[in-house]
Short mmCIF file of C-alpha atoms in Angstrom, two decimals:
data_model
loop_
_atom_site.label_atom_id
_atom_site.label_comp_id
_atom_site.label_asym_id
_atom_site.label_seq_id
_atom_site.Cartn_x
_atom_site.Cartn_y
_atom_site.Cartn_z
CA UNK A 17 -78.79 -151.40 -102.49
CA UNK A 18 -75.04 -152.55 -102.91
CA UNK A 19 -72.88 -153.24 -105.64
CA UNK A 20 -69.35 -155.36 -105.53
CA UNK A 21 -67.57 -154.44 -109.05
CA UNK A 22 -64.90 -157.81 -109.32
CA UNK A 23 -61.84 -156.96 -111.42
CA UNK A 24 -58.98 -157.94 -112.46
CA UNK A 25 -57.16 -159.90 -115.68
CA UNK A 26 -57.90 -162.37 -118.24
CA UNK A 27 -58.45 -165.48 -116.89
CA UNK A 28 -57.76 -164.44 -112.92
CA UNK A 29 -61.71 -166.14 -111.75
CA UNK A 30 -63.67 -163.03 -112.30
CA UNK A 31 -67.19 -165.07 -113.32
CA UNK A 32 -65.94 -168.10 -110.51
CA UNK A 33 -65.64 -166.18 -108.21
CA UNK A 34 -69.36 -163.99 -108.54
CA UNK A 35 -70.85 -167.09 -109.08
CA UNK A 36 -69.68 -168.11 -105.54
CA UNK A 37 -70.24 -165.06 -104.12
CA UNK A 38 -74.41 -164.84 -105.40
CA UNK A 39 -74.69 -168.39 -103.37
CA UNK A 40 -73.62 -167.08 -100.59
CA UNK A 41 -75.19 -163.34 -100.23
CA UNK A 42 -77.94 -163.55 -102.96
CA UNK A 43 -76.35 -160.51 -104.05
CA UNK A 44 -77.60 -161.66 -108.30
CA UNK A 45 -74.22 -161.00 -110.58
CA UNK A 46 -73.68 -160.09 -114.11
CA UNK A 47 -71.08 -161.12 -115.48
CA UNK A 48 -69.75 -159.17 -119.06
CA UNK A 49 -69.81 -161.62 -121.12
CA UNK A 50 -73.60 -162.26 -120.43
CA UNK A 51 -73.61 -158.19 -122.15
CA UNK A 52 -70.95 -159.52 -125.22
CA UNK A 53 -72.22 -162.60 -125.99
CA UNK A 54 -74.41 -162.58 -128.55
CA UNK A 55 -73.14 -159.55 -130.08
CA UNK A 56 -70.23 -161.76 -130.99
CA UNK A 57 -72.03 -164.11 -132.38
CA UNK A 58 -73.56 -161.55 -134.82
CA UNK A 59 -71.36 -158.94 -135.14
CA UNK A 60 -67.71 -161.10 -134.59
CA UNK A 61 -65.13 -158.66 -136.11
CA UNK A 62 -66.77 -155.38 -135.10
CA UNK A 63 -65.62 -153.79 -132.05
CA UNK A 64 -66.78 -150.68 -133.27
CA UNK A 65 -70.69 -152.46 -132.85
CA UNK A 66 -70.54 -154.92 -129.67
CA UNK A 67 -69.02 -152.64 -128.11
CA UNK A 68 -71.22 -149.88 -127.63
CA UNK A 69 -74.40 -152.14 -128.04
CA UNK A 70 -72.79 -153.57 -124.77
CA UNK A 71 -72.17 -150.51 -123.60
CA UNK A 72 -75.92 -149.59 -123.50
CA UNK A 73 -76.90 -152.70 -123.00
CA UNK A 74 -74.70 -152.54 -119.46
CA UNK A 75 -75.87 -149.17 -118.84
CA UNK A 76 -79.64 -149.53 -118.38
CA UNK A 77 -78.69 -153.20 -116.99
CA UNK A 78 -77.45 -150.84 -113.86
CA UNK A 79 -79.60 -148.06 -113.76
CA UNK A 80 -82.43 -150.36 -113.57
CA UNK A 81 -81.54 -152.09 -110.92
CA UNK A 82 -80.39 -149.92 -109.16
CA UNK A 83 -84.07 -148.82 -108.81
CA UNK A 84 -85.34 -152.16 -107.59
CA UNK A 85 -85.09 -152.93 -103.74
CA UNK A 86 -83.17 -155.95 -105.13
CA UNK A 87 -80.11 -156.92 -102.83
CA UNK A 88 -76.98 -155.98 -104.94
CA UNK A 89 -75.70 -156.88 -107.98
CA UNK A 90 -72.61 -158.21 -108.69
CA UNK A 91 -70.41 -157.29 -111.90
CA UNK A 92 -67.41 -157.71 -113.54
CA UNK A 93 -65.30 -155.95 -115.95
CA UNK A 94 -61.92 -156.30 -117.62
CA UNK A 95 -59.99 -152.60 -116.16
CA UNK A 96 -56.99 -151.59 -118.13
CA UNK A 97 -55.96 -149.40 -115.61
CA UNK A 98 -53.59 -147.11 -118.41
CA UNK A 99 -56.29 -146.48 -119.89
CA UNK A 100 -58.40 -143.15 -118.81
CA UNK A 101 -61.93 -144.61 -121.10
CA UNK A 102 -62.07 -147.52 -118.05
CA UNK A 103 -61.87 -145.57 -115.39
CA UNK A 104 -64.49 -142.88 -116.48
CA UNK A 105 -66.88 -146.13 -117.68
CA UNK A 106 -65.90 -147.58 -113.60
CA UNK A 107 -66.66 -143.64 -112.31
CA UNK A 108 -69.38 -142.99 -114.03
CA UNK A 109 -71.71 -146.58 -112.82
CA UNK A 110 -70.81 -146.20 -109.24
CA UNK A 111 -71.73 -142.35 -109.37
CA UNK A 112 -75.25 -144.06 -110.98
CA UNK A 113 -75.42 -146.40 -107.26
CA UNK A 114 -74.58 -144.08 -104.83
CA UNK A 115 -76.20 -141.92 -106.00
CA UNK A 116 -79.18 -143.91 -105.47
CA UNK A 117 -77.48 -144.44 -102.25
CA UNK A 118 -76.60 -148.12 -102.90
CA UNK A 119 -72.73 -148.48 -101.43
CA UNK A 120 -69.78 -149.84 -103.56
CA UNK A 121 -67.04 -151.42 -102.84
CA UNK A 122 -64.15 -152.47 -105.38
CA UNK A 123 -62.92 -155.67 -105.60
CA UNK A 124 -59.17 -156.71 -107.29
CA UNK A 125 -58.34 -159.09 -108.15
CA UNK A 126 -54.37 -160.98 -109.34
CA UNK A 127 -53.50 -163.65 -110.34
CA UNK A 128 -50.18 -165.84 -111.33
CA UNK A 129 -49.80 -165.85 -115.50
CA UNK A 130 -49.80 -169.03 -115.35
CA UNK A 131 -52.95 -170.30 -113.07
CA UNK A 132 -54.81 -167.74 -115.24
CA UNK A 133 -53.31 -169.93 -118.43
CA UNK A 134 -54.73 -172.76 -116.88
CA UNK A 135 -58.22 -170.84 -115.78
CA UNK A 136 -58.65 -169.91 -119.55
CA UNK A 137 -59.92 -173.50 -120.44
CA UNK A 138 -61.61 -173.84 -117.44
CA UNK A 139 -64.90 -176.20 -118.04
CA UNK A 140 -67.14 -173.32 -116.49
CA UNK A 141 -65.32 -170.56 -118.05
CA UNK A 142 -65.80 -172.22 -121.47
CA UNK A 143 -69.69 -172.86 -120.25
CA UNK A 144 -70.13 -170.18 -119.48
CA UNK A 145 -67.99 -168.22 -122.41
CA UNK A 146 -68.88 -169.11 -125.38
CA UNK A 147 -66.25 -166.66 -127.12
CA UNK A 148 -63.91 -169.03 -125.49
CA UNK A 149 -63.97 -172.21 -126.33
CA UNK A 150 -61.71 -171.62 -129.82
CA UNK A 151 -58.77 -171.93 -127.04
CA UNK A 152 -55.91 -171.00 -129.84
CA UNK A 153 -57.53 -167.38 -129.92
CA UNK A 154 -58.76 -167.12 -126.70
CA UNK A 155 -54.91 -167.70 -125.52
CA UNK A 156 -53.88 -165.37 -128.31
CA UNK A 157 -55.98 -162.70 -126.61
CA UNK A 158 -54.34 -163.14 -123.28
CA UNK A 159 -52.07 -162.26 -124.34
CA UNK A 160 -52.78 -159.42 -126.91
CA UNK A 161 -54.26 -158.26 -124.22
CA UNK A 162 -51.77 -158.52 -121.60
CA UNK A 163 -49.25 -156.49 -123.55
CA UNK A 164 -51.27 -154.44 -124.44
CA UNK A 165 -53.08 -153.59 -121.16
CA UNK A 166 -51.57 -153.39 -117.03
CA UNK A 167 -55.18 -154.54 -115.93
CA UNK A 168 -53.69 -154.77 -112.81
CA UNK A 169 -53.50 -151.90 -110.54
CA UNK A 170 -50.51 -150.23 -109.00
CA UNK A 171 -49.44 -149.14 -105.12
CA UNK A 172 -51.60 -146.78 -103.78
CA UNK A 173 -54.15 -146.15 -107.38
CA UNK A 174 -57.66 -147.01 -106.26
CA UNK A 175 -58.20 -144.58 -103.31
CA UNK A 176 -61.79 -146.29 -102.75
CA UNK A 177 -63.22 -146.30 -98.99
CA UNK A 178 -64.22 -149.93 -99.88
CA UNK A 179 -61.79 -151.03 -102.44
CA UNK A 180 -59.71 -154.72 -101.47
CA UNK A 181 -56.91 -156.20 -103.88
CA UNK A 182 -57.21 -159.72 -103.26
CA UNK A 183 -54.59 -162.29 -104.68
CA UNK A 184 -56.99 -165.84 -105.48
CA UNK A 185 -53.97 -167.92 -106.55
CA UNK A 186 -54.34 -170.35 -104.49
CA UNK A 187 -57.54 -170.01 -102.99
CA UNK A 188 -61.16 -171.42 -104.70
CA UNK A 189 -63.89 -169.01 -105.51
CA UNK A 190 -65.33 -170.33 -102.51
CA UNK A 191 -62.91 -168.81 -100.08
CA UNK A 192 -62.28 -165.50 -102.18
CA UNK A 193 -65.83 -165.54 -102.23
CA UNK A 194 -65.37 -165.48 -98.11
CA UNK A 195 -62.54 -163.26 -98.10
CA UNK A 196 -64.29 -160.45 -99.77
CA UNK A 197 -67.31 -161.41 -97.43
CA UNK A 198 -65.26 -160.19 -94.45
CA UNK A 199 -63.63 -157.43 -95.57
CA UNK A 200 -66.93 -155.83 -96.00
CA UNK A 201 -69.52 -157.92 -94.11
CA UNK A 202 -71.55 -158.43 -97.09
#
């Protein structure tokens, strides 16, 4: 059992790289929007409701999955590095898996803003994330989050034993997955 966390800013390619990593390793992908999309549909203007419900659902998935004999899980998460509650959340997930003997690998993706704006409109993204299909609203959220939070770490901020920062601006999802697998012998 192992956990791979893919983090990075809006439209950096977390889900798409996760899909390539899933194909390559057989680890199961649980991308962040799988817990969000049904709730966003039901409670579109109520983050006070969908946020906690999504967190509860994710935690139940992590708890149940970490007790199986599966090879591992890939989880995508947009971590606001300036928000202590995001660090606490990730550390809690990490502690759960490590407490059950599973190594946890953190991959931080980074890409140029212009590339991410193009990726924000990609067919794969829009297929798997219905809430992103309103491109005007999605790009407004992209800009809002960019202005409100620091979505990539500072040098030396992450001190995990299994950590990789990967600039995937010019990499295909398969190339990024290859580099992740090489870095961690997955």
